[in-house]
CSV table of N, CA and C in Angstrom, one decimal:
chain,number,residue,atom,x,y,z
A,13,GLN,N,0.8,-1.2,0.0
A,13,GLN,CA,0.0,0.0,0.0
A,13,GLN,C,0.9,1.2,0.0
A,14,VAL,N,0.7,2.1,-1.0
A,14,VAL,CA,1.5,3.3,-1.1
A,14,VAL,C,0.9,4.4,-0.2
A,15,GLN,N,1.8,5.0,0.5
A,15,GLN,CA,1.5,6.1,1.4
A,15,GLN,C,2.4,7.3,1.2
A,16,LEU,N,1.9,8.5,1.1
A,16,LEU,CA,2.6,9.7,1.1
A,16,LEU,C,2.1,10.5,2.3
A,17,VAL,N,3.0,10.8,3.2
A,17,VAL,CA,2.6,11.5,4.4
A,17,VAL,C,3.3,12.8,4.5
A,18,GLU,N,2.6,13.9,4.4
A,18,GLU,CA,3.2,15.3,4.6
A,18,GLU,C,3.2,15.7,6.0
A,19,SER,N,4.2,16.5,6.3
A,19,SER,CA,4.3,17.1,7.7
A,19,SER,C,5.1,18.4,7.5
A,20,GLY,N,5.0,19.2,8.6
A,20,GLY,CA,5.8,20.5,8.7
A,20,GLY,C,4.9,21.7,8.5
A,21,GLY,N,3.7,21.5,8.2
A,21,GLY,CA,2.8,22.7,8.1
A,21,GLY,C,2.6,23.4,9.4
A,22,GLY,N,2.0,24.6,9.3
A,22,GLY,CA,1.7,25.3,10.6
A,22,GLY,C,1.3,26.7,10.3
A,23,LEU,N,1.4,27.5,11.3
A,23,LEU,CA,1.1,29.0,11.3
A,23,LEU,C,2.4,29.7,11.4
A,24,VAL,N,2.6,30.7,10.4
A,24,VAL,CA,3.8,31.5,10.4
A,24,VAL,C,3.4,32.9,10.0
A,25,GLN,N,4.2,33.8,10.4
A,25,GLN,CA,4.0,35.2,10.1
A,25,GLN,C,4.6,35.5,8.7
A,26,ALA,N,4.0,36.4,8.0
A,26,ALA,CA,4.5,36.8,6.7
A,26,ALA,C,6.0,37.1,6.8
A,27,GLY,N,6.8,36.7,5.8
A,27,GLY,CA,8.2,36.8,5.8
A,27,GLY,C,9.0,35.6,6.4
A,28,GLY,N,8.2,34.8,7.1
A,28,GLY,CA,8.8,33.6,7.8
A,28,GLY,C,9.1,32.5,6.8
A,29,SER,N,9.5,31.3,7.4
A,29,SER,CA,9.9,30.2,6.7
A,29,SER,C,9.2,28.9,7.3
A,30,LEU,N,9.0,27.9,6.4
A,30,LEU,CA,8.6,26.6,6.9
A,30,LEU,C,9.3,25.6,5.9
A,31,ARG,N,9.5,24.4,6.5
A,31,ARG,CA,10.0,23.3,5.6
A,31,ARG,C,9.0,22.1,5.7
A,32,LEU,N,8.4,21.8,4.6
A,32,LEU,CA,7.5,20.7,4.5
A,32,LEU,C,8.3,19.4,4.1
A,33,SER,N,7.8,18.3,4.6
A,33,SER,CA,8.4,17.0,4.3
A,33,SER,C,7.3,16.1,3.8
A,34,CYS,N,7.6,15.2,2.9
A,34,CYS,CA,6.7,14.2,2.4
A,34,CYS,C,7.4,12.8,2.4
A,35,ALA,N,7.0,12.0,3.4
A,35,ALA,CA,7.6,10.7,3.5
A,35,ALA,C,6.8,9.6,2.7
A,36,ALA,N,7.5,8.9,1.9
A,36,ALA,CA,6.8,7.9,1.0
A,36,ALA,C,7.1,6.5,1.5
A,37,SER,N,6.2,5.6,1.3
A,37,SER,CA,6.3,4.2,1.6
A,37,SER,C,5.5,3.4,0.7
A,38,GLY,N,5.9,2.1,0.5
A,38,GLY,CA,5.1,1.3,-0.4
A,38,GLY,C,5.4,1.4,-1.9
A,39,LEU,N,6.4,2.2,-2.2
A,39,LEU,CA,6.7,2.4,-3.6
A,39,LEU,C,8.3,2.5,-3.7
A,40,THR,N,8.8,2.3,-4.9
A,40,THR,CA,10.2,2.5,-5.2
A,40,THR,C,10.4,3.9,-5.4
A,41,PHE,N,10.7,4.6,-4.3
A,41,PHE,CA,10.7,6.1,-4.3
A,41,PHE,C,11.6,6.7,-5.4
A,42,GLY,N,12.8,6.0,-5.6
A,42,GLY,CA,13.8,6.5,-6.5
A,42,GLY,C,13.3,6.4,-8.0
A,43,ARG,N,12.2,5.8,-8.2
A,43,ARG,CA,11.6,5.7,-9.6
A,43,ARG,C,10.5,6.6,-9.8
A,44,TYR,N,10.3,7.6,-9.0
A,44,TYR,CA,9.2,8.5,-9.1
A,44,TYR,C,9.6,10.0,-9.1
A,45,ASN,N,9.1,10.7,-10.1
A,45,ASN,CA,9.2,12.2,-10.0
A,45,ASN,C,8.2,12.6,-8.9
A,46,MET,N,8.6,13.6,-8.2
A,46,MET,CA,7.8,14.1,-7.0
A,46,MET,C,7.5,15.6,-7.2
A,47,GLY,N,6.4,16.0,-6.6
A,47,GLY,CA,6.0,17.4,-6.6
A,47,GLY,C,5.1,17.8,-5.5
A,48,TRP,N,4.9,19.1,-5.5
A,48,TRP,CA,4.0,19.7,-4.5
A,48,TRP,C,2.9,20.5,-5.2
A,49,PHE,N,1.7,20.4,-4.7
A,49,PHE,CA,0.6,21.2,-5.1
A,49,PHE,C,0.1,21.9,-3.9
A,50,ARG,N,-0.8,22.9,-4.1
A,50,ARG,CA,-1.5,23.5,-3.0
A,50,ARG,C,-2.9,23.9,-3.4
A,51,GLN,N,-3.8,24.0,-2.4
A,51,GLN,CA,-5.1,24.3,-2.7
A,51,GLN,C,-5.6,25.3,-1.6
A,52,ALA,N,-5.9,26.5,-2.0
A,52,ALA,CA,-6.4,27.5,-1.1
A,52,ALA,C,-7.9,27.3,-1.0
A,53,LEU,N,-8.5,27.8,0.1
A,53,LEU,CA,-9.9,27.7,0.3
A,53,LEU,C,-10.7,28.3,-0.9
A,54,GLY,N,-11.6,27.5,-1.5
A,54,GLY,CA,-12.4,28.0,-2.5
A,54,GLY,C,-11.7,28.1,-3.9
A,55,LYS,N,-10.5,27.6,-4.0
A,55,LYS,CA,-9.8,27.7,-5.2
A,55,LYS,C,-9.4,26.3,-5.8
A,56,GLU,N,-9.0,26.3,-7.0
A,56,GLU,CA,-8.5,25.1,-7.6
A,56,GLU,C,-7.1,24.8,-7.1
A,57,HIS,N,-6.8,23.5,-7.2
A,57,HIS,CA,-5.4,23.2,-6.8
A,57,HIS,C,-4.4,23.7,-7.8
A,58,GLU,N,-3.2,24.0,-7.3
A,58,GLU,CA,-2.2,24.7,-8.1
A,58,GLU,C,-0.9,24.0,-8.0
A,59,PHE,N,-0.2,23.9,-9.1
A,59,PHE,CA,1.1,23.3,-9.1
A,59,PHE,C,2.1,24.3,-8.4
A,60,VAL,N,3.0,23.7,-7.6
A,60,VAL,CA,3.9,24.5,-6.8
A,60,VAL,C,5.4,24.2,-7.3
A,61,ALA,N,5.7,23.0,-7.3
A,61,ALA,CA,7.1,22.6,-7.6
A,61,ALA,C,7.2,21.1,-7.9
A,62,ALA,N,8.2,20.7,-8.7
A,62,ALA,CA,8.4,19.3,-9.0
A,62,ALA,C,9.9,19.1,-9.1
A,63,ILE,N,10.3,17.8,-8.8
A,63,ILE,CA,11.7,17.4,-8.9
A,63,ILE,C,11.7,16.0,-9.6
A,64,THR,N,12.7,15.8,-10.5
A,64,THR,CA,12.8,14.6,-11.2
A,64,THR,C,13.3,13.5,-10.3
A,65,TRP,N,13.1,12.2,-10.8
A,65,TRP,CA,13.4,11.0,-9.9
A,65,TRP,C,14.9,11.0,-9.5
A,66,THR,N,15.8,11.6,-10.3
A,66,THR,CA,17.2,11.6,-9.9
A,66,THR,C,17.5,12.8,-9.1
A,67,GLY,N,16.6,13.8,-9.0
A,67,GLY,CA,16.9,15.0,-8.4
A,67,GLY,C,17.7,16.0,-9.2
A,68,GLY,N,17.9,15.6,-10.5
A,68,GLY,CA,18.7,16.5,-11.3
A,68,GLY,C,18.1,17.7,-11.9
A,69,SER,N,16.7,17.7,-11.9
A,69,SER,CA,16.0,18.9,-12.4
A,69,SER,C,14.9,19.2,-11.5
A,70,THR,N,14.6,20.5,-11.4
A,70,THR,CA,13.5,21.1,-10.6
A,70,THR,C,12.7,22.1,-11.4
A,71,TYR,N,11.5,22.2,-11.0
A,71,TYR,CA,10.6,23.1,-11.7
A,71,TYR,C,9.7,23.8,-10.7
A,72,TYR,N,9.4,25.1,-11.0
A,72,TYR,CA,8.6,25.9,-10.0
A,72,TYR,C,7.5,26.7,-10.7
A,73,ALA,N,6.5,26.9,-10.0
A,73,ALA,CA,5.5,27.9,-10.5
A,73,ALA,C,6.1,29.3,-10.3
A,74,ASP,N,5.7,30.2,-11.2
A,74,ASP,CA,6.3,31.5,-11.2
A,74,ASP,C,6.0,32.2,-9.8
A,75,SER,N,4.9,31.9,-9.2
A,75,SER,CA,4.5,32.5,-8.0
A,75,SER,C,5.4,32.2,-6.8
A,76,VAL,N,6.2,31.1,-6.9
A,76,VAL,CA,7.1,30.7,-5.8
A,76,VAL,C,8.5,30.7,-6.2
A,77,LYS,N,8.8,31.0,-7.4
A,77,LYS,CA,10.2,30.9,-7.9
A,77,LYS,C,11.1,31.9,-7.1
A,78,GLY,N,12.2,31.5,-6.7
A,78,GLY,CA,13.1,32.3,-5.9
A,78,GLY,C,12.8,32.3,-4.4
A,79,ARG,N,11.7,31.8,-4.0
A,79,ARG,CA,11.3,31.7,-2.6
A,79,ARG,C,11.2,30.3,-2.1
A,80,PHE,N,10.8,29.4,-2.9
A,80,PHE,CA,10.7,28.0,-2.5
A,80,PHE,C,11.7,27.1,-3.2
A,81,THR,N,12.1,26.1,-2.4
A,81,THR,CA,13.1,25.1,-3.0
A,81,THR,C,12.6,23.7,-2.7
A,82,ILE,N,12.6,22.9,-3.8
A,82,ILE,CA,12.2,21.5,-3.6
A,82,ILE,C,13.5,20.7,-3.7
A,83,SER,N,13.5,19.6,-2.9
A,83,SER,CA,14.7,18.7,-2.8
A,83,SER,C,14.2,17.3,-2.4
A,84,ARG,N,15.1,16.4,-2.6
A,84,ARG,CA,14.7,15.0,-2.2
A,84,ARG,C,15.9,14.3,-1.6
A,85,ASP,N,15.6,13.3,-0.8
A,85,ASP,CA,16.6,12.4,-0.3
A,85,ASP,C,16.1,11.0,-0.6
A,86,ASN,N,16.6,10.4,-1.6
A,86,ASN,CA,16.2,9.0,-2.0
A,86,ASN,C,16.5,8.0,-1.0
A,87,ALA,N,17.5,8.2,-0.2
A,87,ALA,CA,17.9,7.2,0.9
A,87,ALA,C,16.8,7.2,2.0
A,88,LYS,N,16.2,8.4,2.2
A,88,LYS,CA,15.1,8.5,3.2
A,88,LYS,C,13.7,8.5,2.7
A,89,ASN,N,13.6,8.3,1.3
A,89,ASN,CA,12.3,8.2,0.7
A,89,ASN,C,11.4,9.5,1.0
A,90,THR,N,12.1,10.6,1.0
A,90,THR,CA,11.4,11.8,1.4
A,90,THR,C,11.7,13.0,0.4
A,91,VAL,N,10.7,13.8,0.2
A,91,VAL,CA,10.8,15.0,-0.6
A,91,VAL,C,10.5,16.2,0.3
A,92,TYR,N,11.2,17.3,0.1
A,92,TYR,CA,11.1,18.4,0.9
A,92,TYR,C,10.6,19.7,0.1
A,93,LEU,N,10.0,20.6,0.8
A,93,LEU,CA,9.7,21.9,0.2
A,93,LEU,C,10.1,23.0,1.2
A,94,GLN,N,11.2,23.6,1.0
A,94,GLN,CA,11.6,24.7,1.8
A,94,GLN,C,11.0,26.0,1.3
A,95,MET,N,10.2,26.6,2.2
A,95,MET,CA,9.5,27.8,1.8
A,95,MET,C,10.0,29.0,2.6
A,96,ASN,N,10.5,30.0,1.9
A,96,ASN,CA,11.0,31.2,2.6
A,96,ASN,C,10.2,32.4,2.1
A,97,SER,N,10.4,33.5,2.8
A,97,SER,CA,9.7,34.8,2.5
A,97,SER,C,8.2,34.5,2.2
A,98,LEU,N,7.6,33.8,3.1
A,98,LEU,CA,6.2,33.4,2.9
A,98,LEU,C,5.3,34.7,2.9
A,99,LYS,N,4.2,34.5,2.1
A,99,LYS,CA,3.2,35.6,2.0
A,99,LYS,C,1.9,35.1,2.4
A,100,PRO,N,1.0,36.0,2.8
A,100,PRO,CA,-0.4,35.5,3.1
A,100,PRO,C,-1.0,34.7,2.0
A,101,GLU,N,-0.7,35.0,0.7
A,101,GLU,CA,-1.3,34.3,-0.4
A,101,GLU,C,-0.7,32.9,-0.6
A,102,ASP,N,0.3,32.5,0.2
A,102,ASP,CA,0.8,31.2,0.2
A,102,ASP,C,-0.1,30.3,1.1
A,103,THR,N,-1.0,30.8,1.8
A,103,THR,CA,-1.9,30.0,2.7
A,103,THR,C,-2.7,29.0,1.9
A,104,ALA,N,-2.6,27.8,2.2
A,104,ALA,CA,-3.3,26.7,1.5
A,104,ALA,C,-3.0,25.4,2.2
A,105,VAL,N,-3.7,24.3,1.7
A,105,VAL,CA,-3.3,23.0,2.1
A,105,VAL,C,-2.3,22.5,1.0
A,106,TYR,N,-1.2,22.0,1.5
A,106,TYR,CA,-0.1,21.6,0.6
A,106,TYR,C,-0.1,20.1,0.5
A,107,TYR,N,0.0,19.6,-0.8
A,107,TYR,CA,0.0,18.1,-1.0
A,107,TYR,C,1.2,17.8,-1.8
A,108,CYS,N,1.8,16.6,-1.5
A,108,CYS,CA,2.8,16.0,-2.3
A,108,CYS,C,2.1,15.0,-3.2
A,109,ALA,N,2.7,14.8,-4.4
A,109,ALA,CA,2.2,13.8,-5.3
A,109,ALA,C,3.3,13.2,-6.1
A,110,ALA,N,3.1,11.9,-6.5
A,110,ALA,CA,4.2,11.1,-7.2
A,110,ALA,C,3.7,10.7,-8.6
A,111,SER,N,4.7,10.7,-9.5
A,111,SER,CA,4.4,10.3,-10.8
A,111,SER,C,5.6,9.4,-11.3
A,112,TYR,N,5.2,8.2,-11.8
A,112,TYR,CA,6.3,7.3,-12.3
A,112,TYR,C,7.2,8.0,-13.2
A,113,TYR,N,8.5,7.6,-13.1
A,113,TYR,CA,9.6,8.4,-13.8
A,113,TYR,C,9.5,8.4,-15.3
A,114,GLY,N,8.8,7.4,-15.9
A,114,GLY,CA,8.7,7.3,-17.3
A,114,GLY,C,7.8,8.3,-18.0
A,115,ARG,N,7.1,9.1,-17.2
A,115,ARG,CA,6.2,10.1,-17.7
A,115,ARG,C,6.7,11.5,-17.3
A,116,THR,N,6.4,12.5,-18.1
A,116,THR,CA,6.6,13.9,-17.7
A,116,THR,C,5.6,14.2,-16.5
A,117,TYR,N,6.2,14.9,-15.6
A,117,TYR,CA,5.3,15.3,-14.4
A,117,TYR,C,4.2,16.2,-14.8
A,118,ASP,N,3.0,15.8,-14.6
A,118,ASP,CA,1.8,16.5,-15.1
A,118,ASP,C,1.4,17.6,-14.1
A,119,ARG,N,1.7,18.9,-14.5
A,119,ARG,CA,1.5,20.0,-13.6
A,119,ARG,C,0.0,20.3,-13.5
A,120,SER,N,-0.8,19.7,-14.2
A,120,SER,CA,-2.3,19.9,-14.0
A,120,SER,C,-2.7,19.1,-12.8
A,121,GLY,N,-2.0,18.0,-12.5
A,121,GLY,CA,-2.3,17.2,-11.4
A,121,GLY,C,-3.3,16.1,-11.8
A,122,ARG,N,-3.8,16.0,-13.0
A,122,ARG,CA,-4.8,15.1,-13.4
A,122,ARG,C,-4.3,13.7,-13.6
A,123,ASN,N,-3.0,13.5,-13.9
A,123,ASN,CA,-2.5,12.2,-14.3
A,123,ASN,C,-1.3,11.8,-13.4
A,124,LEU,N,-1.4,12.1,-12.1
A,124,LEU,CA,-0.4,11.6,-11.2
A,124,LEU,C,-0.8,10.3,-10.5
A,125,ASP,N,0.2,9.6,-10.0
A,125,ASP,CA,-0.1,8.3,-9.5
A,125,ASP,C,-0.6,8.2,-8.1
A,126,TYR,N,0.0,9.0,-7.2
A,126,TYR,CA,-0.3,9.0,-5.8
A,126,TYR,C,-0.2,10.4,-5.2
A,127,TRP,N,-1.1,10.6,-4.2
A,127,TRP,CA,-1.2,11.8,-3.5
A,127,TRP,C,-1.2,11.6,-2.0
A,128,GLY,N,-0.6,12.6,-1.3
A,128,GLY,CA,-0.7,12.6,0.1
A,128,GLY,C,-2.0,13.2,0.6
A,129,GLN,N,-2.2,13.3,1.9
A,129,GLN,CA,-3.4,13.8,2.5
A,129,GLN,C,-3.4,15.3,2.7
A,130,GLY,N,-2.2,15.9,2.7
A,130,GLY,CA,-2.1,17.3,2.8
A,130,GLY,C,-1.7,17.8,4.1
A,131,THR,N,-1.1,19.0,4.2
A,131,THR,CA,-0.8,19.7,5.4
A,131,THR,C,-1.1,21.1,5.3
A,132,GLN,N,-1.7,21.7,6.3
A,132,GLN,CA,-2.1,23.1,6.2
A,132,GLN,C,-1.0,24.0,6.5
A,133,VAL,N,-0.8,25.1,5.6
A,133,VAL,CA,0.1,26.2,5.8
A,133,VAL,C,-0.7,27.4,5.9
A,134,THR,N,-0.6,28.2,7.0
A,134,THR,CA,-1.3,29.4,7.2
A,134,THR,C,-0.3,30.5,7.4
A,135,VAL,N,-0.3,31.6,6.6
A,135,VAL,CA,0.6,32.7,6.7
A,135,VAL,C,-0.2,33.9,7.1
A,136,SER,N,0.1,34.5,8.3
A,136,SER,CA,-0.6,35.6,8.8
A,136,SER,C,0.1,36.9,8.4
A,137,SER,N,-0.7,38.0,8.2
A,137,SER,CA,-0.1,39.2,7.7
A,137,SER,C,0.3,40.1,8.9
């Protein structure tokens, strides 16, 4: 049974930082491209960042470029999202999602293989 478990969310003031983690089990983690999405209340889910199965390439939404960093540790079956200079508009539930390495990571989120349950990030002004 595949599980993706996010952690690290919480309440932070604008300008602060958080680091999210997503621990994977039940899959060969090193064979999956990984990414993060977010969904704010009343809005569609939004692509945030992705990293290839080797960690060699990373991709970001324009809204987070320069502030967020995605990374992975294949030995720990974990992907991370370091979030700096947080803004109130970053408030959302953040989800990690996995896509088998043979496919391009689908930034629409419609064709990904596995999702986590999400972790809430709230940025106060």
